[in-house]
Coordinates of C-alpha atoms and ligand atoms in Angstrom, one line a residue:
X55 CA -0.1 -0.4 -0.1
X56 CA 1.3 3.5 -0.9
X57 CA 0.5 5.9 1.9
X58 CA 0.1 9.5 1.0
X59 CA -0.6 12.3 3.0
X60 CA -1.7 15.4 1.1
X61 CA -0.8 18.9 2.7
X62 CA -4.1 21.1 2.0
X63 CA -7.4 20.6 1.1
X64 CA -7.9 23.7 -1.4
X65 CA -8.2 22.6 -5.4
X66 CA -4.9 21.5 -5.4
X67 CA -4.5 18.9 -2.6
X68 CA -8.3 17.4 -3.6
X69 CA -7.6 17.4 -7.2
X70 CA -4.0 15.6 -6.5
X71 CA -6.1 13.3 -3.7
X72 CA -8.1 12.8 -7.2
X73 CA -5.6 12.1 -9.5
X74 CA -3.8 9.2 -7.1
X75 CA -7.3 7.3 -6.9
X76 CA -7.7 7.8 -10.7
X77 CA -4.6 6.1 -11.8
X78 CA -4.6 2.6 -11.7
X79 CA -0.2 1.7 -11.9
X80 CA -0.6 1.8 -8.1
X81 CA -3.7 -0.2 -7.2
X82 CA -3.5 0.1 -3.7
X83 CA -3.4 3.8 -2.5
X84 CA -4.4 5.9 0.8
X85 CA -4.4 9.3 1.1
X86 CA -4.7 11.4 4.3
X87 CA -5.7 15.1 3.5
X88 CA -4.4 17.2 6.3
X89 CA -5.7 21.0 7.0
X90 CA -4.5 23.8 9.4
X91 CA -8.2 24.1 9.6
X92 CA -11.0 22.4 10.7
X93 CA -12.3 23.0 7.3
X94 CA -11.8 21.6 4.1
X95 CA -12.2 23.3 0.4
X96 CA -9.2 26.3 1.4
X97 CA -10.0 29.4 -0.9
X98 CA -13.2 27.7 -2.5
X99 CA -14.5 28.1 0.8
X100 CA -12.7 31.2 2.2
X101 CA -11.7 33.2 -1.2
X102 CA -14.7 32.7 -4.0
X103 CA -16.9 35.4 -3.0
X104 CA -20.1 34.5 -1.1
X105 CA -22.3 35.8 -4.2
X106 CA -20.8 33.3 -6.4
X107 CA -22.6 30.7 -5.7
X108 CA -22.6 28.7 -8.5
X109 CA -18.6 28.8 -8.2
X110 CA -18.9 27.7 -4.2
X111 CA -20.9 25.0 -5.4
X112 CA -17.4 23.2 -6.8
X113 CA -17.2 21.8 -3.4
X114 CA -19.4 19.4 -3.7
X115 CA -16.9 17.7 -6.2
X116 CA -14.2 18.1 -3.8
X117 CA -16.5 16.9 -0.9
X118 CA -17.4 13.5 -3.3
X119 CA -13.4 13.1 -3.1
X120 CA -12.8 13.6 0.3
X121 CA -15.8 11.1 0.6
X122 CA -14.2 8.9 -0.9
X123 CA -13.1 5.3 1.7
X124 CA -9.5 5.3 0.4
X125 CA -9.0 9.2 1.6
X126 CA -9.3 10.8 4.7
X127 CA -9.6 14.2 5.7
X128 CA -7.8 15.1 8.8
X129 CA -8.4 19.4 10.0
X130 CA -6.9 21.5 12.4
X131 CA -3.1 19.1 11.8
X132 CA -1.1 22.6 10.4
X133 CA 2.0 21.1 9.3
X134 CA 5.5 23.2 9.8
X135 CA 4.0 25.4 12.4
X136 CA 4.7 25.4 16.2
X137 CA 2.0 23.6 17.2
X138 CA 1.9 21.0 14.6
X139 CA 3.7 18.3 12.3
X140 CA 7.1 18.9 11.0
X141 CA 8.3 18.0 7.2
X142 CA 10.4 15.4 8.5
X143 CA 8.4 13.7 11.2
X144 CA 5.6 13.7 8.0
X145 CA 8.5 11.8 6.0
X146 CA 8.5 8.9 8.5
X147 CA 4.8 9.2 9.1
X148 CA 4.1 8.5 5.1
X149 CA 6.0 7.1 2.0
X150 CA 5.3 10.3 0.3
X151 CA 3.8 14.0 1.2
X152 CA 2.4 16.3 -1.3
X153 CA 2.3 20.0 -0.2
X154 CA -0.9 22.2 -1.3
X155 CA -0.6 25.1 1.4
X156 CA -1.9 27.7 -1.5
X157 CA -0.2 31.4 -1.2
X158 CA -1.7 33.1 1.5
X159 CA -0.5 36.3 2.6
X160 CA -0.8 39.3 0.4
X161 CA 2.2 41.2 -1.9
X162 CA 3.2 44.2 -0.4
X163 CA 3.5 48.0 -2.7
X164 CA 6.2 48.9 -1.2
X165 CA 5.3 52.5 -1.0
X166 CA 4.8 55.1 2.1
X167 CA 1.7 55.0 3.8
X168 CA 1.3 51.9 2.9
X169 CA 0.9 51.1 7.2
X170 CA -1.8 53.9 8.0
X171 CA -5.1 53.3 9.5
X172 CA -7.5 52.5 6.8
X173 CA -5.2 50.4 4.5
X174 CA -5.7 46.7 4.2
X175 CA -4.6 43.9 1.8
X176 CA -7.3 42.5 -0.4
X177 CA -6.2 39.4 1.2
X178 CA -7.8 40.4 4.7
X179 CA -10.9 42.1 3.4
X180 CA -11.7 38.8 1.6
X181 CA -10.6 36.8 5.1
X182 CA -13.2 39.1 6.6
X183 CA -16.5 38.8 4.4
X184 CA -15.3 35.2 4.1
X185 CA -14.9 34.4 7.7
X186 CA -11.7 33.5 7.6
X187 CA -11.4 32.1 11.6
X188 CA -7.8 34.0 11.3
X189 CA -9.3 37.1 9.9
X190 CA -9.1 40.5 12.6
X191 CA -12.0 40.6 15.1
X192 CA -11.9 44.4 14.4
X193 CA -13.4 43.7 11.1
X194 CA -14.3 46.8 8.5
X195 CA -16.9 49.5 10.0
X196 CA -16.9 51.0 6.5
X197 CA -18.0 54.1 7.9
X198 CA -16.6 56.9 5.2
X199 CA -17.7 57.4 1.4
X200 CA -15.1 56.5 -0.5
X201 CA -12.8 53.3 -1.1
X202 CA -10.0 52.5 -3.9
X203 CA -9.4 49.3 -4.6
X204 CA -5.8 48.7 -6.4
X205 CA -4.9 46.6 -8.8
X206 CA -7.0 45.4 -12.0
X207 CA -7.3 41.6 -11.2
X208 CA -10.4 39.2 -10.7
X209 CA -10.0 39.8 -6.9
X210 CA -10.2 43.5 -7.2
X211 CA -13.1 42.9 -9.2
X212 CA -14.5 40.9 -6.0
X213 CA -13.7 43.2 -3.2
X214 CA -15.4 45.9 -5.3
X215 CA -18.3 44.6 -6.0
X216 CA -18.8 43.2 -2.4
X217 CA -18.5 46.8 -1.2
X218 CA -20.8 48.0 -3.6
X219 CA -23.3 45.6 -2.8
X220 CA -26.3 46.1 -0.5
X221 CA -27.2 43.2 2.8
X222 CA -30.2 42.4 1.1
X223 CA -28.5 41.5 -2.0
X224 CA -25.9 39.0 0.3
X225 CA -28.4 37.7 2.9
X226 CA -29.2 34.6 0.9
X227 CA -25.4 33.9 1.1
X228 CA -23.3 32.1 4.1
X229 CA -21.9 35.4 4.9
X230 CA -21.3 36.0 8.3
X231 CA -23.2 38.1 10.8
X232 CA -20.6 40.8 11.3
X233 CA -19.9 41.0 7.6
X234 CA -23.3 41.4 6.9
X235 CA -24.3 44.2 9.5
X236 CA -21.5 46.0 8.4
X237 CA -22.2 46.0 4.7
X238 CA -26.0 46.8 5.6
X239 CA -24.5 49.6 7.2
X240 CA -21.8 50.8 5.2
X241 CA -21.8 54.5 4.0
X242 CA -18.8 53.8 1.2
X243 CA -20.9 55.6 -1.9
X244 CA -17.6 55.4 -4.3
X245 CA -15.5 52.3 -5.1
X246 CA -12.4 53.4 -7.5
X247 CA -10.7 50.5 -8.9
X248 CA -7.1 51.7 -10.3
X249 CA -4.6 50.1 -12.5
X250 CA -1.4 51.1 -13.1
X251 CA -1.1 50.2 -16.8
X252 CA -4.2 50.4 -19.6
X253 CA -7.3 48.2 -20.0
X254 CA -5.7 46.3 -22.1
X255 CA -3.2 44.9 -19.8
X256 CA -6.1 44.5 -16.9
X257 CA -6.4 40.9 -15.7
X258 CA -9.9 40.4 -14.5
X259 CA -12.2 38.2 -16.6
X260 CA -14.8 39.3 -18.5
X261 CA -17.5 37.5 -16.9
X262 CA -16.5 39.3 -13.6
X263 CA -16.2 42.8 -15.4
X264 CA -19.8 42.2 -16.7
X265 CA -20.9 41.1 -13.4
X266 CA -20.1 44.9 -12.1
X267 CA -23.0 46.4 -14.6
X268 CA -25.2 44.3 -13.1
X269 CA -25.3 45.5 -9.9
X270 CA -28.0 46.7 -8.3
X271 CA -27.6 49.4 -7.0
X272 CA -24.1 50.7 -8.4
X273 CA -23.3 52.6 -11.4
X274 CA -20.3 52.2 -13.3
X275 CA -18.4 55.3 -14.7
X276 CA -15.4 55.0 -17.1
X277 CA -13.8 57.8 -19.1
X278 CA -13.6 56.9 -23.0
X279 CA -10.6 59.7 -22.8
X280 CA -9.0 58.1 -20.3
X281 CA -9.5 54.4 -22.1
X282 CA -8.2 55.8 -25.8
X283 CA -4.9 56.2 -23.8
X284 CA -4.5 52.9 -24.6
X285 CA -3.7 52.1 -28.1
X286 CA -4.9 48.5 -28.1
X287 CA -8.5 50.6 -27.0
X288 CA -8.6 52.5 -30.3
X289 CA -7.8 49.6 -32.7
X290 CA -9.6 46.7 -30.9
X291 CA -12.9 48.5 -32.7
X292 CA -12.5 47.4 -35.9
X293 CA -12.5 43.3 -36.7
X294 CA -9.2 41.2 -37.2
X295 CA -7.0 42.6 -34.7
X296 CA -4.6 40.6 -32.8
X297 CA -5.6 41.5 -29.6
X298 CA -6.3 37.8 -27.1
X299 CA -10.1 37.4 -27.3
X300 CA -10.5 38.3 -23.2
X301 CA -9.2 41.1 -24.2
X302 CA -11.1 42.7 -27.3
X303 CA -14.1 41.1 -24.9
X304 CA -13.6 43.2 -22.1
X305 CA -13.0 46.5 -24.1
X306 CA -16.2 45.8 -25.4
X307 CA -17.2 45.8 -22.2
X308 CA -15.6 49.0 -21.1
X309 CA -16.4 51.0 -24.7
X310 CA -20.3 50.2 -24.0
X311 CA -19.8 51.8 -20.5
X312 CA -18.0 54.7 -21.9
X313 CA -20.3 55.3 -24.6
X314 CA -23.2 55.5 -22.3
X315 CA -22.2 58.3 -19.4
X316 CA -24.9 58.3 -17.5
X317 CA -25.1 54.5 -16.9
X318 CA -28.2 52.5 -17.1
X319 CA -29.7 53.9 -13.7
X320 CA -28.6 57.2 -13.3
X321 CA -30.3 57.0 -10.1
X322 CA -27.8 54.4 -8.7
X323 CA -27.2 55.4 -5.3
X324 CA -23.2 54.2 -5.2
X325 CA -20.8 54.6 -8.0
X326 CA -17.7 52.1 -9.3
X327 CA -14.9 54.1 -10.8
X328 CA -12.7 52.1 -13.2
X329 CA -9.5 53.9 -13.7
X330 CA -5.9 53.2 -15.6
X331 CA -2.7 54.1 -16.3
X332 CA -1.9 55.6 -12.8
X333 CA 0.8 54.0 -10.8
X334 CA 0.3 54.1 -6.8
X335 CA 3.0 56.3 -5.1
X336 CA 2.2 57.1 -1.8
X337 CA -0.8 56.6 0.2
X338 CA -2.0 59.5 1.9
X339 CA -2.2 60.4 5.5
X340 CA -5.4 62.4 7.0
X341 CA -5.9 62.7 11.0
X342 CA -3.8 59.9 11.4
X343 CA -5.5 57.2 9.0
X344 CA -5.1 57.1 5.1
X345 CA -7.0 60.0 3.6
X346 CA -6.2 59.4 -0.3
X347 CA -3.4 57.7 -2.7
X348 CA -1.4 59.5 -4.6
X349 CA -0.9 58.0 -8.3
X350 CA 1.7 58.9 -10.8
X351 CA 0.0 59.5 -14.5
X352 CA 1.3 56.7 -17.2
X353 CA 1.6 56.0 -20.6
X354 CA 2.1 53.0 -22.7
X355 CA 5.6 52.5 -23.2
X356 CA 5.2 50.8 -26.6
X357 CA 6.0 47.6 -25.0
X358 CA 3.2 46.3 -22.9
X359 CA 4.6 48.1 -19.9
X360 CA 4.2 51.9 -18.8
X361 CA 6.4 54.8 -18.3
X362 CA 5.8 57.6 -15.9
X363 CA 4.4 60.8 -17.5
X364 CA 5.7 63.2 -14.7
X365 CA 2.1 63.8 -14.2
X366 CA 0.1 63.3 -10.6
X367 CA -3.4 62.8 -9.3
X368 CA -4.7 62.4 -6.3
X369 CA -7.7 60.4 -5.7
X370 CA -9.9 60.9 -2.2
X371 CA -10.5 57.6 0.3
X372 CA -10.8 56.5 3.1
X373 CA -10.4 52.8 3.0
X374 CA -8.0 51.3 0.9
X375 CA -7.5 48.1 -0.6
X376 CA -4.2 46.9 -2.2
X377 CA -5.4 44.1 -4.6
X378 CA -2.3 43.9 -6.0
X379 CA -1.7 39.8 -5.9
X380 CA -1.4 37.4 -2.9
X381 CA 2.0 35.3 -2.3
X382 CA 3.2 32.0 -0.9
X383 CA 4.8 31.7 2.5
X384 CA 7.9 29.7 3.8
X385 CA 6.8 26.4 5.2
X386 CA 9.5 25.6 8.3
X387 CA 11.5 22.8 7.3
X388 CA 10.9 22.8 3.5
X389 CA 12.5 24.2 0.5
X390 CA 11.6 28.1 -0.3
X391 CA 12.0 30.3 -3.5
X392 CA 11.9 34.0 -1.4
X393 CA 12.0 35.5 -5.0
X394 CA 9.3 33.5 -6.6
X395 CA 7.7 32.9 -3.2
X396 CA 7.0 29.0 -4.5
X397 CA 8.8 26.0 -3.2
X398 CA 11.8 24.9 -5.9
X399 CA 10.5 21.9 -8.4
X400 CA 10.4 19.7 -11.0
X401 CA 7.4 18.2 -12.6
X402 CA 6.1 18.7 -8.9
X403 CA 9.2 17.3 -7.1
X404 CA 10.6 19.2 -4.7
X405 CA 14.1 20.4 -5.0
X406 CA 16.1 20.0 -2.0
X407 CA 19.7 21.4 -2.3
X408 CA 19.9 21.5 -5.8
X409 CA 18.5 17.5 -6.7
X410 CA 14.9 15.9 -6.4
X411 CA 13.8 15.0 -2.4
X412 CA 12.6 11.3 -2.6
X413 CA 8.9 11.5 -1.4
X414 CA 8.2 15.3 -1.2
X415 CA 6.2 16.9 -4.2
X416 CA 4.2 20.1 -4.4
X417 CA 1.1 21.0 -6.5
X418 CA -1.4 24.4 -7.2
X419 CA -0.6 28.1 -6.1
X420 CA 2.6 27.0 -4.1
X421 CA 3.8 25.3 -6.8
X422 CA 3.0 27.7 -9.8
X423 CA 2.6 31.1 -7.7
X424 CA -0.8 32.5 -6.9
X425 CA -2.6 32.9 -10.2
X426 CA -5.2 30.8 -12.1
X427 CA -8.5 29.4 -11.8
X428 CA -9.7 26.2 -9.4
X429 CA -9.5 24.5 -12.8
X430 CA -6.0 25.0 -13.7
X431 CA -5.1 23.7 -10.2
X432 CA -6.2 20.1 -12.0
X433 CA -4.0 19.9 -14.5
X434 CA -1.2 21.1 -12.4
X435 CA -2.2 18.3 -9.2
X436 CA -2.3 15.5 -12.4
X437 CA 1.5 16.6 -13.3
X438 CA 2.4 16.2 -9.4
X439 CA 0.2 12.7 -8.9
X440 CA 2.6 11.5 -12.1
X441 CA 6.3 12.0 -11.2
X442 CA 4.9 10.7 -7.4
X443 CA 3.2 7.2 -9.0
X444 CA 6.7 7.3 -11.1
X445 CA 8.4 7.6 -8.2
X446 CA 6.2 5.0 -6.2
X447 CA 8.4 2.2 -6.9
X448 CA 11.2 3.8 -4.9
X449 CA 8.7 4.8 -2.5
X450 CA 6.5 2.2 -1.4
X451 CA 9.3 -0.1 -0.3
X452 CA 10.4 2.0 3.0
X453 CA 8.3 1.4 6.2
X454 CA 6.1 4.0 7.7
X455 CA 3.9 4.2 10.8
X456 CA 1.4 2.3 10.4
X457 CA -1.5 4.6 12.5
X458 CA -0.5 8.9 11.3
X459 CA -3.5 10.3 13.2
X460 CA -2.2 8.0 16.3
X461 CA 0.8 9.7 15.8
X462 CA 0.1 13.0 15.2
X463 CA -2.1 12.7 18.3
X464 CA 0.3 11.4 20.4
X465 CA 2.4 14.8 19.9
X466 CA -0.4 17.0 21.3
X467 CA -2.7 17.3 18.1
X468 CA -6.8 17.5 18.0
X469 CA -7.1 16.9 14.6
X470 CA -11.0 17.3 13.0
X471 CA -12.1 14.6 11.1
X472 CA -14.6 14.4 8.2
X473 CA -17.8 13.8 11.3
X474 CA -16.7 17.1 12.9
X475 CA -16.4 19.0 9.3
X476 CA -20.3 17.4 9.4
X477 CA -20.8 18.8 12.4
X478 CA -19.2 22.2 11.6
X479 CA -22.1 22.0 9.0
X480 CA -24.7 21.0 10.6
X481 CA -23.9 24.2 13.3
X482 CA -23.7 26.4 10.5
X483 CA -27.1 26.0 9.3
X484 CA -28.7 25.4 13.0
X485 CA -27.0 29.1 13.1
X486 CA -28.4 30.2 9.7
X487 CA -31.7 28.9 10.9
X488 CA -31.9 31.1 14.3
X489 CA -30.7 34.3 11.9
X490 CA -33.7 33.6 9.5
X491 CA -31.1 32.9 6.8
X492 CA -29.7 29.8 4.8
X493 CA -26.6 28.7 6.4
X494 CA -24.0 31.6 7.8
X495 CA -20.8 31.0 8.3
X496 CA -18.9 30.3 11.6
X497 CA -15.9 33.1 12.0
X498 CA -14.1 32.0 14.6
X499 CA -11.5 29.7 15.6
X500 CA -13.5 28.3 19.3
X501 CA -16.7 28.2 17.3
X502 CA -15.2 26.0 14.6
X503 CA -13.5 23.5 17.1
X504 CA -16.4 23.6 19.5
X505 CA -19.0 22.6 16.9
X506 CA -16.2 20.2 15.6
X507 CA -16.5 18.7 19.2
X508 CA -13.0 19.2 19.0
X509 CA -12.8 19.4 22.8
X510 CA -12.5 22.6 24.4
X511 CA -12.6 25.9 22.0
X512 CA -9.7 28.1 21.7
X513 CA -7.1 28.5 18.9
X514 CA -4.8 25.6 17.9
X515 CA -1.2 26.2 19.5
X516 CA 0.9 28.6 17.9
X517 CA -1.7 29.9 16.3
X518 CA -3.7 33.7 16.8
X519 CA -6.9 33.4 17.4
Ligands
FAD237 C1 -9.9 36.1 -3.0 C2 -9.7 34.8 -4.4 C3 -11.3 34.4 -4.8 C4 -11.0 33.8 -6.0 N1 -12.4 33.1 -6.7 C5 -12.5 32.7 -7.6 C6 -12.9 32.3 -8.4 O1 -14.4 33.1 -8.6 N2 -13.4 31.1 -9.4 C7 -12.1 30.4 -9.6 O2 -11.6 29.4 -10.7 N3 -10.9 30.7 -9.0 C8 -11.4 31.8 -7.9 N4 -10.0 32.0 -7.5 C9 -8.8 31.5 -7.6 C10 -8.8 29.8 -6.8 O3 -9.1 30.0 -5.2 C11 -7.7 29.2 -6.4 O4 -7.1 28.7 -8.1 C12 -7.2 27.8 -5.9 O5 -7.7 28.1 -4.6 C13 -5.8 27.5 -5.5 O6 -5.6 26.4 -4.3 P1 -4.3 25.7 -4.1 O7 -5.0 24.7 -3.3 O8 -3.3 25.7 -4.7 O9 -4.5 27.0 -2.6 P2 -5.4 27.3 -1.5 O10 -7.3 27.1 -2.1 O11 -5.2 28.6 -0.8 O12 -5.3 25.8 -0.2 C14 -4.6 25.8 0.2 C15 -4.9 25.0 1.6 O13 -3.6 24.7 2.0 C16 -4.0 24.7 4.0 N5 -2.7 25.4 4.3 C17 -2.2 26.1 4.3 N6 -1.1 26.7 5.4 C18 -0.7 24.6 5.4 C19 -0.2 23.9 6.7 N7 0.8 24.7 7.1 N8 -0.2 22.8 7.3 C20 -1.4 22.8 6.8 N9 -2.5 22.6 5.8 C21 -2.2 23.9 5.3 C22 -4.6 26.3 3.4 O14 -5.6 26.2 5.0 C23 -5.8 26.0 2.3 O15 -7.1 24.8 2.9 C24 -9.8 32.5 -6.4 C25 -9.1 33.0 -5.4 C26 -8.5 34.2 -5.0 C27 -7.2 34.3 -4.0
NAP238 N1 -13.8 34.8 -10.2 C1 -12.4 34.5 -10.6 O1 -12.4 33.7 -11.9 C2 -11.5 34.9 -9.6 C3 -12.3 35.4 -8.9 C4 -10.8 36.0 -7.9 C5 -9.5 35.2 -8.4 N2 -9.2 34.6 -9.5 C6 -7.8 34.6 -9.9 O2 -7.3 34.4 -8.8 C7 -5.9 34.8 -9.3 C8 -5.4 36.1 -8.4 O3 -5.7 37.3 -8.8 P1 -5.3 38.8 -8.7 O4 -6.4 39.5 -8.6 O5 -4.9 38.9 -6.7 O6 -4.6 38.8 -8.9 P2 -3.8 39.1 -10.8 O7 -4.7 38.6 -11.3 O8 -2.8 38.7 -11.2 O9 -3.8 40.9 -10.7 C9 -3.1 41.4 -9.6 C10 -3.5 42.6 -10.3 O10 -2.5 44.0 -9.1 C11 -2.0 44.8 -10.2 N3 -0.4 45.1 -9.5 C12 1.2 44.0 -9.1 N4 1.4 45.1 -8.5 C13 1.0 46.2 -8.5 C14 1.9 46.9 -7.9 N5 2.7 47.5 -7.1 N6 1.3 48.8 -8.2 C15 -0.3 48.6 -9.1 N7 -0.4 47.6 -9.3 C16 0.1 46.3 -9.2 C17 -1.3 44.0 -11.7 O11 -1.0 45.1 -12.7 P3 0.1 44.4 -13.7 O12 -0.7 43.4 -14.6 O13 0.6 45.9 -13.9 O14 0.9 43.5 -12.7 C18 -3.1 43.4 -11.2 O15 -3.9 44.1 -12.3 C19 -6.2 35.0 -10.8 O16 -5.7 33.6 -11.5 C20 -7.1 35.4 -10.6 O17 -7.6 35.3 -12.2 C21 -10.6 34.3 -10.2

């Protein structure tokens, strides 16, 4: 029997488990899927926006894998942390370990004022409305009129959309109580989304962009003259351009909005202003908090990049969300490339001291970096699983401990197994019913662990509540 630990129960972890089960070269495979959280599914639970119910429903296909008899979900089992199990120990417990730990941190901007009160990473905001148990308990009061999102990727669009939605639009989702209340009393009326390059270089996808235009309470404002600074914007109007289809579609959507300056519904109370060619240089302070952002006006450099023009523009905003990408963090005991923020690998095999380390693998965002949709992780996981199966004849010869879960308990860990997760699901449904809603997420460690029946509540050792 080949015993594999997959670390991380997000899409890449679950797709790795699935690929290992679906192959036929090694018929007897057992997979333990460990996660530091007592809940499965990674960013599908804690990143995908609550109003993207169709994408959220992918959880049911991930669930089918985790419910396979050959798979054991082991939640609340951190690898590499102070109270967790070390990679070295995992190698003793399993023939192979696949690290699928994602890229949970944010990329800093590295400009003055970034640390001012009122300036947050989109990661923090997403974690808050997704009820991640590590999210700050302080929350986001949303009592100021203007918010600004730096970056024009899909995360920027997600956070802007949530800011522009009313509580009524989110009541039917599992968004946690505190976030729903804060969004319900939000005084934010303007949301700026600002890109440092042009609209043809924006990273958002057309479906997500269009969705902004369909928000019932918000009107989109774009400036045709600013869009036209991008040569591709003018060129794309005629047929036969060599632009990728997604770029052409994005430009068409923007062109439609620019042509209708009043917006489809001038009475909508909120504005989303999409801005381009503005590079953030400083977050401006007012009364000890962020009061706005200073941007350098840029222009296309003819090679897909931009150059500064020497002009500046300040935009007022009392809440700034930096949506400039996620970043992998080092896992103690595992090699890490600090420049790329990934674990070095060849075809999924972890590279230690310049050579492939037998029995250690990576998949997902910690392997490729923080880009790609859920489906991208399937092919990535398949490649890794194929490498592992190729190595299996070498790996299975080694004796491993028969009861890895017992070994984790022996070192003081309190794993939450599948039944514990099902108890959390039931508790979230009960919480929802008590609030007159469907399911509502439990936002804190102690609530999750109590619901899972994992002994007295509280943060796991070595973690902030
Ligand atoms: C805000 C946001 C919204 C998104 N929305 C969409 C969308 O709508 N549609 C779409 O297709 N894609 C979306 N994506 C992209 C998608 O979520 C990613 O492609 C995918 O989640 C990456 O999978 P992963 O398994 O590599 O990482 P993750 O999903 O992050 O999973 C990593 C898992 O590892 C666990 N873990 C981390 N460290 C440890 C440790 N030390 N020990 C044990 N466990 C650990 C984590 O708890 C987590 O469960 C979104 C991404 C973000 C950031
Ligand atoms: N609905 C969905 O399908 C969905 C939802 C959310 C996320 N996702 C996926 O998750 C992945 C991550 O998304 P993401 O939005 O975090 O990342 P992303 O797509 O890489 O976008 C990052 C944005 O930040 C900008 N940026 C980076 N550094 C900057 C700086 N110093 N100053 C100003 N702007 C800067 C980038 O501009 P430049 O291009 O100029 O670098 C880009 O516009 C993507 O693959 C995304 O598609 C999908």
